[in-house]
Short mmCIF file of C-alpha atoms in Angstrom, two decimals:
data_model
loop_
_atom_site.label_atom_id
_atom_site.label_comp_id
_atom_site.label_asym_id
_atom_site.label_seq_id
_atom_site.Cartn_x
_atom_site.Cartn_y
_atom_site.Cartn_z
CA UNK S 172 -6.62 0.41 -12.96
CA UNK S 173 -4.84 4.03 -13.07
CA UNK S 174 -2.93 4.54 -16.21
CA UNK S 175 1.09 4.05 -15.75
CA UNK S 176 3.14 7.03 -15.79
CA UNK S 177 6.73 7.92 -15.87
CA UNK S 178 8.41 10.71 -13.86
CA UNK S 179 10.60 12.99 -15.76
CA UNK S 180 13.12 14.88 -13.76
CA UNK S 181 14.36 18.38 -15.00
CA UNK S 182 17.39 19.98 -13.95
CA UNK S 183 18.31 23.51 -15.39
CA UNK S 184 17.26 23.61 -18.90
CA UNK S 185 17.27 21.42 -21.90
CA UNK S 186 16.80 17.81 -22.16
CA UNK S 187 18.31 14.97 -19.97
CA UNK S 188 20.25 12.53 -22.12
CA UNK S 189 20.64 8.84 -21.71
CA UNK S 190 24.04 8.13 -20.29
CA UNK S 191 26.59 5.90 -22.36
CA UNK S 192 27.46 2.66 -20.63
CA UNK S 193 29.41 3.13 -17.43
CA UNK S 194 33.13 3.07 -17.90
CA UNK S 195 33.14 4.57 -21.47
CA UNK S 196 35.27 7.67 -21.81
CA UNK S 197 33.23 10.62 -22.36
CA UNK S 198 30.17 9.03 -20.78
CA UNK S 199 27.25 11.50 -19.83
CA UNK S 200 26.83 11.42 -16.18
CA UNK S 201 23.41 10.45 -14.86
CA UNK S 202 21.46 13.42 -13.33
CA UNK S 203 20.32 12.22 -9.98
CA UNK S 204 18.32 13.71 -7.17
CA UNK S 205 19.54 14.64 -3.72
CA UNK S 206 18.07 11.17 -2.36
CA UNK S 207 18.90 8.85 -5.20
CA UNK S 208 20.00 5.68 -3.39
CA UNK S 209 22.98 3.43 -4.32
CA UNK S 210 20.55 0.63 -5.00
CA UNK S 211 18.85 2.87 -7.55
CA UNK S 212 21.94 2.65 -9.79
CA UNK S 213 22.13 -0.89 -11.33
CA UNK S 214 25.77 -0.68 -12.76
CA UNK S 215 28.81 -1.79 -11.42
CA UNK S 216 30.39 1.59 -12.11
CA UNK S 217 28.49 4.71 -13.14
CA UNK S 218 29.13 8.66 -13.39
CA UNK S 219 26.33 10.72 -11.60
CA UNK S 220 25.84 14.37 -11.19
CA UNK S 221 24.61 15.53 -7.63
CA UNK S 222 22.73 18.84 -7.54
CA UNK S 223 23.62 21.47 -5.24
CA UNK S 224 21.61 22.67 -2.09
CA UNK S 225 20.51 19.41 -0.70
CA UNK S 226 19.46 19.66 2.91
CA UNK S 227 22.36 17.71 4.88
CA UNK S 228 19.95 16.94 7.73
CA UNK S 229 17.62 14.98 5.32
CA UNK S 230 20.37 12.58 4.03
CA UNK S 231 20.20 8.92 5.03
CA UNK S 232 23.82 7.57 5.09
CA UNK S 233 25.09 4.32 6.49
CA UNK S 234 28.62 3.38 6.87
CA UNK S 235 31.89 5.30 6.18
CA UNK S 236 33.95 5.05 2.88
CA UNK S 237 32.02 1.78 2.12
CA UNK S 238 28.34 2.52 2.39
CA UNK S 239 25.20 0.38 2.54
CA UNK S 240 23.30 0.71 -0.83
CA UNK S 241 20.24 2.05 0.83
CA UNK S 242 22.40 5.32 1.47
CA UNK S 243 21.87 8.44 -0.48
CA UNK S 244 24.78 8.80 -3.17
CA UNK S 245 25.05 12.45 -2.85
CA UNK S 246 24.91 12.12 0.90
CA UNK S 247 27.89 9.61 0.76
CA UNK S 248 29.74 11.70 -1.54
CA UNK S 249 29.62 14.82 0.81
CA UNK S 250 30.23 12.58 3.75
CA UNK S 251 33.36 11.33 2.24
CA UNK S 252 34.34 14.79 1.07
CA UNK S 253 34.19 13.84 -2.70
CA UNK S 254 31.98 16.81 -3.24
CA UNK S 255 30.70 19.81 -1.19
CA UNK S 256 27.02 20.54 -0.75
CA UNK S 257 27.30 22.68 -4.01
CA UNK S 258 27.01 19.36 -5.78
CA UNK S 259 29.09 18.03 -8.82
CA UNK S 260 30.19 14.93 -10.43
CA UNK S 261 30.55 11.68 -8.66
CA UNK S 262 31.70 8.11 -9.45
CA UNK S 263 29.94 5.26 -7.80
CA UNK S 264 31.32 1.74 -7.74
CA UNK S 265 29.03 -1.20 -6.66
CA UNK S 266 30.35 -3.55 -3.87
CA UNK S 267 29.31 -6.67 -2.34
CA UNK S 268 27.13 -6.57 0.99
CA UNK S 269 28.85 -6.62 4.27
CA UNK S 270 28.42 -6.57 7.94
CA UNK S 271 28.94 -3.65 10.59
CA UNK S 272 28.66 -0.38 8.79
CA UNK S 273 30.06 2.21 10.99
CA UNK S 274 28.91 5.50 12.17
CA UNK S 275 31.07 8.51 11.60
CA UNK S 276 30.46 12.40 11.61
CA UNK S 277 32.13 13.92 8.61
CA UNK S 278 31.58 17.29 6.64
CA UNK S 279 28.30 17.81 8.58
CA UNK S 280 26.80 14.48 8.09
CA UNK S 281 26.26 11.84 10.99
CA UNK S 282 26.28 8.48 9.23
CA UNK S 283 24.46 5.64 10.97
CA UNK S 284 25.32 2.20 11.70
CA UNK S 285 23.86 -0.79 9.97
CA UNK S 286 24.59 -4.29 11.20
CA UNK S 287 24.30 -5.86 7.76
CA UNK S 288 23.17 -5.14 4.24
CA UNK S 289 23.08 -7.01 1.02
CA UNK S 290 24.85 -4.49 -1.22
CA UNK S 291 27.27 -1.62 -0.71
CA UNK S 292 28.93 0.99 -2.74
CA UNK S 293 32.04 3.61 -2.58
CA UNK S 294 32.36 6.93 -4.41
CA UNK S 295 35.16 8.95 -5.62
CA UNK S 296 35.60 12.30 -7.47
CA UNK S 297 34.02 12.29 -10.91
CA UNK S 298 35.85 13.40 -14.06
CA UNK S 299 36.37 17.02 -14.02
CA UNK S 300 34.90 17.19 -17.69
CA UNK S 301 31.73 15.41 -16.72
CA UNK S 302 29.71 18.64 -16.32
CA UNK S 303 30.95 20.22 -19.63
CA UNK S 304 30.01 16.92 -21.16
CA UNK S 305 26.48 17.17 -20.32
CA UNK S 306 26.10 20.78 -21.47
CA UNK S 307 23.49 22.85 -19.90
CA UNK S 308 20.98 20.06 -19.58
CA UNK S 309 22.43 19.08 -16.21
CA UNK S 310 24.23 22.41 -15.09
CA UNK S 311 23.23 23.31 -11.60
CA UNK S 312 25.84 25.90 -10.79
CA UNK S 313 24.93 28.65 -13.34
CA UNK S 314 21.50 29.09 -14.55
CA UNK S 315 20.91 30.64 -17.86
CA UNK S 316 20.47 34.45 -17.74
CA UNK S 317 16.81 35.50 -16.79
CA UNK S 318 15.88 31.94 -15.64
CA UNK S 319 15.92 30.73 -11.95
CA UNK S 320 16.50 27.19 -11.09
CA UNK S 321 14.06 25.60 -8.86
CA UNK S 322 15.33 24.65 -5.43
CA UNK S 323 15.59 21.32 -4.16
CA UNK S 324 12.53 20.22 -2.02
CA UNK S 325 13.20 20.20 1.57
CA UNK S 326 11.25 17.16 1.99
CA UNK S 327 12.16 13.78 0.63
CA UNK S 328 9.32 12.78 -1.92
CA UNK S 329 10.14 8.92 -1.50
CA UNK S 330 9.48 6.35 -3.92
CA UNK S 331 6.46 7.40 -5.89
CA UNK S 332 5.98 4.11 -7.55
CA UNK S 333 5.34 2.56 -4.06
CA UNK S 334 2.38 4.28 -2.62
CA UNK S 335 1.04 2.35 0.36
CA UNK S 336 0.00 2.95 4.19
CA UNK S 337 1.69 0.30 5.86
CA UNK S 338 1.58 -0.72 9.55
CA UNK S 339 4.22 -3.16 10.66
CA UNK S 340 2.53 -5.45 13.24
CA UNK S 341 5.73 -7.11 14.97
CA UNK S 342 5.67 -9.93 17.71
CA UNK S 343 6.52 -8.81 21.08
CA UNK S 344 5.55 -11.79 23.06
CA UNK S 345 7.41 -14.24 25.15
CA UNK S 346 7.34 -16.60 22.14
CA UNK S 347 9.86 -14.56 20.23
CA UNK S 348 12.01 -13.44 23.45
CA UNK S 349 14.36 -10.28 23.54
CA UNK S 350 17.08 -11.52 21.30
CA UNK S 351 14.72 -12.56 18.45
CA UNK S 352 12.74 -9.52 18.94
CA UNK S 353 15.81 -7.28 18.13
CA UNK S 354 16.49 -9.46 15.07
CA UNK S 355 13.02 -8.93 14.01
CA UNK S 356 13.24 -5.00 14.60
CA UNK S 357 16.54 -5.23 12.34
CA UNK S 358 14.60 -6.82 9.71
CA UNK S 359 11.74 -4.33 9.77
CA UNK S 360 14.21 -1.52 9.74
CA UNK S 361 15.78 -3.11 6.47
CA UNK S 362 12.31 -3.34 4.70
CA UNK S 363 11.48 0.20 5.82
CA UNK S 364 14.94 1.49 4.20
CA UNK S 365 14.31 -0.37 0.96
CA UNK S 366 10.67 0.71 0.51
CA UNK S 367 11.91 4.46 -0.10
CA UNK S 368 9.71 6.20 2.54
CA UNK S 369 8.80 9.70 1.77
CA UNK S 370 6.12 12.27 1.45
CA UNK S 371 4.91 11.10 -1.72
CA UNK S 372 6.07 7.41 -1.31
CA UNK S 373 5.09 4.85 1.31
CA UNK S 374 4.19 5.91 4.74
CA UNK S 375 4.72 3.28 7.73
CA UNK S 376 3.83 2.96 11.27
CA UNK S 377 4.47 0.20 13.86
CA UNK S 378 2.14 -1.79 16.44
CA UNK S 379 3.63 -4.30 18.83
CA UNK S 380 1.46 -7.40 19.63
CA UNK S 381 1.78 -9.04 22.91
CA UNK S 382 -0.78 -9.43 25.81
CA UNK S 383 -2.21 -6.18 24.63
CA UNK S 384 -1.47 -4.30 21.49
CA UNK S 385 0.50 -1.12 21.66
CA UNK S 386 0.55 1.30 18.65
CA UNK S 387 4.23 2.38 18.87
CA UNK S 388 3.80 5.12 16.11
CA UNK S 389 1.49 6.12 13.50
CA UNK S 390 1.69 6.97 9.80
CA UNK S 391 2.19 10.53 10.22
CA UNK S 392 4.54 10.62 12.77
CA UNK S 393 7.84 10.11 10.73
CA UNK S 394 8.17 10.57 6.87
CA UNK S 395 11.74 9.80 6.20
CA UNK S 396 13.67 6.43 6.52
CA UNK S 397 16.27 7.79 8.73
CA UNK S 398 13.48 8.94 11.50
CA UNK S 399 11.55 5.57 11.00
CA UNK S 400 14.72 3.68 11.54
CA UNK S 401 15.39 5.51 14.87
CA UNK S 402 11.88 5.00 15.96
CA UNK S 403 12.11 1.25 15.38
CA UNK S 404 15.35 0.94 17.21
CA UNK S 405 13.65 2.68 20.22
CA UNK S 406 11.06 0.09 20.54
CA UNK S 407 10.91 -1.89 23.76
CA UNK S 408 10.14 -5.52 24.32
CA UNK S 409 6.88 -5.91 26.11
CA UNK S 410 6.59 -9.70 26.68
CA UNK S 411 3.29 -11.55 27.40
CA UNK S 412 1.12 -13.99 25.27
CA UNK S 413 1.23 -13.60 21.41
CA UNK S 414 -2.41 -12.15 21.01
CA UNK S 415 -2.00 -11.48 17.33
CA UNK S 416 -5.75 -11.73 16.63
CA UNK S 417 -6.32 -9.14 19.17
CA UNK S 418 -3.48 -6.70 17.96
CA UNK S 419 -4.70 -7.12 14.15
CA UNK S 420 -8.16 -6.14 15.02
CA UNK S 421 -7.16 -3.26 16.97
CA UNK S 422 -4.82 -2.01 14.17
CA UNK S 423 -7.50 -2.47 11.56
CA UNK S 424 -9.92 -0.53 13.61
CA UNK S 425 -7.79 2.17 15.29
CA UNK S 426 -4.59 2.54 13.29
CA UNK S 427 -5.78 3.73 9.83
CA UNK S 428 -7.65 7.10 10.36
CA UNK S 429 -7.57 10.36 8.77
CA UNK S 430 -6.02 11.93 12.05
CA UNK S 431 -3.27 9.28 12.19
CA UNK S 432 -2.23 9.80 8.59
CA UNK S 433 -4.10 7.58 6.33
CA UNK S 434 -4.33 8.83 2.79
CA UNK S 435 -7.35 8.49 0.43
CA UNK S 436 -6.95 6.18 -2.50
CA UNK S 437 -3.65 4.52 -1.11
CA UNK S 438 -3.87 0.98 -0.06
CA UNK S 439 -3.92 0.08 3.50
CA UNK S 440 -1.59 -2.77 4.50
CA UNK S 441 -0.68 -4.53 7.71
CA UNK S 442 2.31 -6.79 7.76
CA UNK S 443 2.00 -9.26 10.62
CA UNK S 444 5.08 -10.94 12.02
CA UNK S 445 4.42 -14.11 13.88
CA UNK S 446 7.19 -16.25 15.56
CA UNK S 447 5.73 -19.64 15.99
CA UNK S 448 1.90 -19.29 16.37
CA UNK S 449 -0.71 -16.80 17.76
CA UNK S 450 -2.02 -17.48 21.32
CA UNK S 451 -5.73 -16.15 20.34
CA UNK S 452 -7.99 -16.66 17.38
CA UNK S 453 -6.68 -14.77 14.34
CA UNK S 454 -9.51 -15.65 11.69
CA UNK S 455 -12.05 -13.09 13.11
CA UNK S 456 -9.33 -10.61 13.10
CA UNK S 457 -8.72 -11.16 9.35
CA UNK S 458 -12.30 -10.80 8.53
CA UNK S 459 -12.48 -7.54 10.34
CA UNK S 460 -9.41 -6.26 8.65
CA UNK S 461 -10.92 -7.33 5.09
CA UNK S 462 -14.08 -5.55 6.04
CA UNK S 463 -12.18 -2.31 6.83
CA UNK S 464 -10.33 -2.74 3.42
CA UNK S 465 -7.04 -3.65 4.77
CA UNK S 466 -4.58 -5.83 2.98
CA UNK S 467 -3.10 -8.26 5.49
CA UNK S 468 0.22 -9.99 4.93
CA UNK S 469 1.45 -12.53 7.25
CA UNK S 470 5.34 -12.97 7.63
CA UNK S 471 5.64 -16.38 9.65
CA UNK S 472 8.97 -17.39 11.20
CA UNK S 473 9.89 -20.69 12.86
CA UNK S 474 6.71 -22.90 12.02
CA UNK S 475 5.76 -25.38 14.99
CA UNK S 476 7.36 -28.66 14.90
CA UNK S 477 5.09 -31.82 14.85
CA UNK S 478 5.41 -32.16 18.64
CA UNK S 479 3.99 -28.67 19.17
CA UNK S 480 1.20 -28.81 16.81
CA UNK S 481 -1.06 -29.76 19.69
CA UNK S 482 -0.44 -26.50 21.34
CA UNK S 483 -1.62 -24.55 18.08
CA UNK S 484 -5.11 -23.22 18.21
CA UNK S 485 -5.51 -23.33 14.49
CA UNK S 486 -2.97 -24.71 12.17
CA UNK S 487 -4.49 -22.97 9.23
CA UNK S 488 -4.25 -19.57 10.92
CA UNK S 489 -2.04 -17.91 8.11
CA UNK S 490 -4.65 -18.93 5.35
CA UNK S 491 -7.43 -17.45 7.20
CA UNK S 492 -5.81 -14.28 8.24
CA UNK S 493 -4.27 -13.21 5.03
CA UNK S 494 -6.13 -10.73 2.59
CA UNK S 495 -6.48 -13.60 -0.05
CA UNK S 496 -5.33 -17.28 0.34
CA UNK S 497 -3.48 -17.29 -2.88
CA UNK S 498 0.06 -17.37 -1.83
CA UNK S 499 0.81 -13.85 -2.58
CA UNK S 500 -0.11 -12.47 0.84
CA UNK S 501 1.92 -15.08 2.90
CA UNK S 502 5.66 -15.23 3.52
CA UNK S 503 7.77 -17.57 5.38
CA UNK S 504 11.28 -17.23 6.83
CA UNK S 505 12.81 -20.15 8.52
CA UNK S 506 14.41 -18.11 11.31
CA UNK S 507 15.68 -14.68 12.04
CA UNK S 508 19.19 -15.37 11.14
CA UNK S 509 20.29 -14.50 7.57
CA UNK S 510 17.20 -12.84 6.64
CA UNK S 511 18.64 -10.06 4.38
CA UNK S 512 17.82 -11.94 1.18
CA UNK S 513 14.22 -11.85 2.23
CA UNK S 514 13.90 -8.11 2.34
CA UNK S 515 13.79 -7.25 -1.42
CA UNK S 516 10.86 -9.83 -2.10
CA UNK S 517 8.79 -8.58 0.59
CA UNK S 518 9.23 -5.07 -0.57
CA UNK S 519 8.39 -5.99 -4.17
CA UNK S 520 4.99 -7.66 -2.86
CA UNK S 521 4.30 -4.44 -0.65
CA UNK S 522 4.82 -2.09 -3.60
CA UNK S 523 2.58 -4.15 -6.00
CA UNK S 524 -0.46 -1.90 -5.85
CA UNK S 525 -2.63 -3.76 -8.29
CA UNK S 526 -2.37 -6.96 -6.20
CA UNK S 527 -3.93 -5.16 -3.06
CA UNK S 528 -7.18 -6.97 -3.41
CA UNK S 529 -8.73 -5.99 -0.29
CA UNK S 530 -8.38 -2.26 -0.59
CA UNK S 531 -11.79 -0.67 -0.58
CA UNK S 532 -12.82 0.40 -4.03
CA UNK S 533 -16.06 1.09 -5.88
CA UNK S 534 -16.06 -2.45 -7.24
CA UNK S 535 -15.75 -4.17 -3.75
CA UNK S 536 -17.33 -1.94 -1.11
CA UNK S 537 -20.81 -1.19 -2.26
CA UNK S 538 -24.45 -2.57 -1.98
CA UNK S 539 -26.19 -2.10 -5.14
CA UNK S 540 -30.08 -2.81 -5.47
CA UNK S 541 -31.57 -2.79 -9.15
CA UNK S 542 -35.34 -1.47 -9.10
CA UNK S 543 -36.51 -3.25 -12.35
CA UNK S 544 -39.52 -2.20 -14.05
CA UNK S 545 -41.91 -5.21 -14.82
CA UNK S 546 -44.87 -3.23 -16.14
CA UNK S 547 -47.04 -4.32 -19.23
CA UNK S 548 -45.32 -1.39 -21.32
CA UNK S 549 -41.91 -3.05 -21.20
CA UNK S 550 -43.01 -6.30 -22.72
CA UNK S 551 -41.26 -9.83 -22.34
CA UNK S 552 -38.36 -9.18 -24.84
CA UNK S 553 -37.43 -5.74 -23.75
CA UNK S 554 -37.50 -7.11 -20.21
CA UNK S 555 -34.88 -9.74 -21.05
CA UNK S 556 -32.93 -6.80 -22.48
CA UNK S 557 -33.24 -4.99 -19.22
CA UNK S 558 -32.07 -8.03 -17.56
CA UNK S 559 -29.11 -8.42 -19.59
CA UNK S 560 -28.19 -4.87 -18.84
CA UNK S 561 -28.37 -5.31 -15.16
CA UNK S 562 -26.03 -8.34 -15.38
CA UNK S 563 -23.50 -6.54 -17.52
CA UNK S 564 -23.45 -4.02 -14.57
CA UNK S 565 -23.20 -6.58 -11.77
CA UNK S 566 -20.55 -8.61 -13.21
CA UNK S 567 -18.07 -5.88 -13.00
CA UNK S 568 -18.24 -5.88 -9.09
CA UNK S 569 -16.12 -8.18 -6.76
CA UNK S 570 -19.13 -9.61 -5.17
CA UNK S 571 -18.42 -11.62 -1.88
CA UNK S 572 -19.46 -11.70 1.77
CA UNK S 573 -16.94 -9.00 2.54
CA UNK S 574 -17.17 -7.27 -0.91
CA UNK S 575 -19.78 -5.73 -3.08
CA UNK S 576 -23.43 -7.07 -2.55
CA UNK S 577 -26.38 -7.04 -5.22
CA UNK S 578 -30.03 -7.25 -4.70
CA UNK S 579 -32.87 -6.92 -7.09
CA UNK S 580 -36.69 -5.88 -6.82
CA UNK S 581 -39.22 -6.13 -9.62
CA UNK S 582 -42.04 -3.68 -9.52
CA UNK S 583 -45.46 -3.06 -11.17
CA UNK S 584 -48.04 -1.78 -8.82
CA UNK S 585 -46.65 -4.30 -6.60
CA UNK S 586 -43.28 -5.07 -5.66
CA UNK S 587 -41.30 -8.56 -5.42
CA UNK S 588 -38.00 -8.73 -3.97
CA UNK S 589 -36.20 -11.26 -6.37
CA UNK S 590 -33.17 -11.52 -3.97
CA UNK S 591 -31.82 -9.53 -1.09
CA UNK S 592 -28.13 -8.40 -0.37
CA UNK S 593 -27.49 -11.54 1.81
CA UNK S 594 -28.74 -14.32 -0.27
CA UNK S 595 -25.83 -14.77 -2.64
CA UNK S 596 -22.31 -14.14 -2.09
CA UNK S 597 -20.65 -15.16 -5.38
CA UNK S 598 -21.00 -13.46 -8.84
CA UNK S 599 -21.85 -16.80 -10.66
CA UNK S 600 -25.04 -17.01 -8.19
CA UNK S 601 -26.03 -13.54 -8.72
CA UNK S 602 -25.86 -13.65 -12.60
CA UNK S 603 -27.76 -16.75 -12.66
CA UNK S 604 -30.63 -15.61 -10.52
CA UNK S 605 -30.80 -12.29 -12.57
CA UNK S 606 -31.10 -14.37 -15.85
CA UNK S 607 -33.93 -16.46 -14.40
CA UNK S 608 -36.03 -13.55 -13.06
CA UNK S 609 -39.85 -13.97 -14.23
CA UNK S 610 -41.49 -10.90 -15.93
CA UNK S 611 -44.51 -9.82 -13.79
CA UNK S 612 -46.43 -7.35 -15.98
CA UNK S 613 -49.02 -4.66 -14.70
CA UNK S 614 -49.09 -0.97 -14.07
CA UNK S 615 -46.12 1.34 -13.05
CA UNK S 616 -45.75 2.80 -9.37
CA UNK S 617 -42.17 3.78 -9.16
CA UNK S 618 -42.52 5.92 -6.08
CA UNK S 619 -43.92 3.05 -3.82
CA UNK S 620 -41.35 0.66 -5.32
CA UNK S 621 -38.61 2.97 -4.01
CA UNK S 622 -40.14 3.28 -0.61
CA UNK S 623 -40.47 -0.64 -0.48
CA UNK S 624 -36.84 -1.06 -1.55
CA UNK S 625 -35.35 1.49 0.90
CA UNK S 626 -37.30 -0.08 3.96
CA UNK S 627 -37.05 -3.85 3.05
CA UNK S 628 -33.84 -4.13 1.17
CA UNK S 629 -31.81 -1.29 2.55
CA UNK S 630 -33.07 -1.37 5.85
CA UNK S 631 -31.39 -4.35 7.01
CA UNK S 632 -28.11 -3.29 5.88
CA UNK S 633 -28.07 0.06 7.96
CA UNK S 634 -24.77 -1.19 9.72
CA UNK S 635 -22.99 -2.27 6.65
CA UNK S 636 -19.73 -0.47 5.96
CA UNK S 637 -20.55 -0.43 2.22
CA UNK S 638 -21.99 2.43 0.36
CA UNK S 639 -25.54 2.07 -0.80
CA UNK S 640 -26.78 2.63 -4.30
CA UNK S 641 -30.29 2.22 -5.82
CA UNK S 642 -30.38 1.79 -9.64
CA UNK S 643 -33.79 2.06 -11.12
CA UNK S 644 -34.25 0.59 -14.70
CA UNK S 645 -37.86 1.70 -16.10
CA UNK S 646 -39.08 2.66 -19.42
CA UNK S 647 -41.50 5.33 -18.83
CA UNK S 648 -43.63 7.52 -16.50
CA UNK S 649 -44.70 6.39 -12.93
CA UNK S 650 -48.40 6.64 -12.14
CA UNK S 651 -47.73 7.84 -8.53
CA UNK S 652 -45.51 10.43 -7.08
CA UNK S 653 -41.55 9.76 -7.43
CA UNK S 654 -40.16 13.06 -5.78
CA UNK S 655 -41.19 12.21 -2.13
CA UNK S 656 -39.80 8.78 -1.92
CA UNK S 657 -36.76 9.67 -3.90
CA UNK S 658 -36.03 12.41 -1.27
CA UNK S 659 -36.80 10.18 1.62
CA UNK S 660 -34.31 7.66 0.05
CA UNK S 661 -31.58 10.32 -0.20
CA UNK S 662 -32.19 11.26 3.54
CA UNK S 663 -32.03 7.74 4.63
CA UNK S 664 -28.38 7.52 3.07
CA UNK S 665 -27.05 10.24 5.01
#
């Protein structure tokens, strides 16, 4: 796992000081960025300092006077006229959630409507002495002589602690209908907003499942929450059967490509929304998704009642489609009404990088064959040490039908396949077989052994999506040529 890191924001020169508790006289304002949201400040009242030069067109603001907590604090302050775009001190007050945030054009910013959100805030002018209280640590108006402040980036970085490439696979079938389809879009929009979409944060796209799947937009089409929200609102209802399995398979195979914005080393995620149950088989699609390294979440709404169970093709469809049947990847909501409380828990799941067990990594997407020297020069005791060494390597991998696969060949002048890639699909079985390999004894023909393994062990795996590795464990010089077979093995892997 990558080491944890803490981002440090520098504004001007000097160190940023921790603020005193909100409401204290002389409290040092919190230096924030252009895109810090209300929900990022977890205090009932706080003094903040907005930087100058924020790009007005990049602000996401929802409401007027009272703003949804997903709004930019500085954007709301400029919108209300509390500060200009030159920045300055702002006091923010947390408020309860509400309905019907209105859209108003003010001070160069077009705020947006939002039907409902779980928390709100309002802003007033900060104390005039707030900037002086912080000293030059947060000064943005006058940089020190001979020094130039860095300009605020034109692109929103997003939530750097939530890096994921996410496809929302929404239900567009007759099962859900037009009205609930719109409620579904509202929920997806709320999730997208809370994720903190940005160039260095999560990227999202959207696919609609119905009779035939339709990719509405890809990961690289929009990189701001505002644009994503507008794109979601424009998606039209298609109708037809709920062929969710067909849509999931299509998404796993076609959506996540370099051309459409997928990023290396970032978890690939599909969030599947199902109203009722799918019309087709979803188990095979789940297997395909896992083979492509996609983490599948299922959000099920309105489970079938007992009278409807006869129409459900597979009542265990959720367990068979998700990345892992451990409860983490399945999520249920009773209906599409009052769903705001379900937004944050889902976002927290999507941002939990270490739980993305189906992401393709070195540990779960390789075929490793061990070519073990069983010649007389090794000896029985050293051969046991070699097996222990092989076991210690093998046990670090996630061995399964859709994960890493292990094989072993012992060689002298002859070769013996101890077990192939498809013989054992659990770590326990693989380790047990390695421990019980019998010592052959004989001469050393490493070149022939390499050719044998490439042909007979890797040959049947030529269509596998996993990368192939051959690990040779030997104690000395071979009696035959090794360079030719080794070069041929490299060529076969290309």
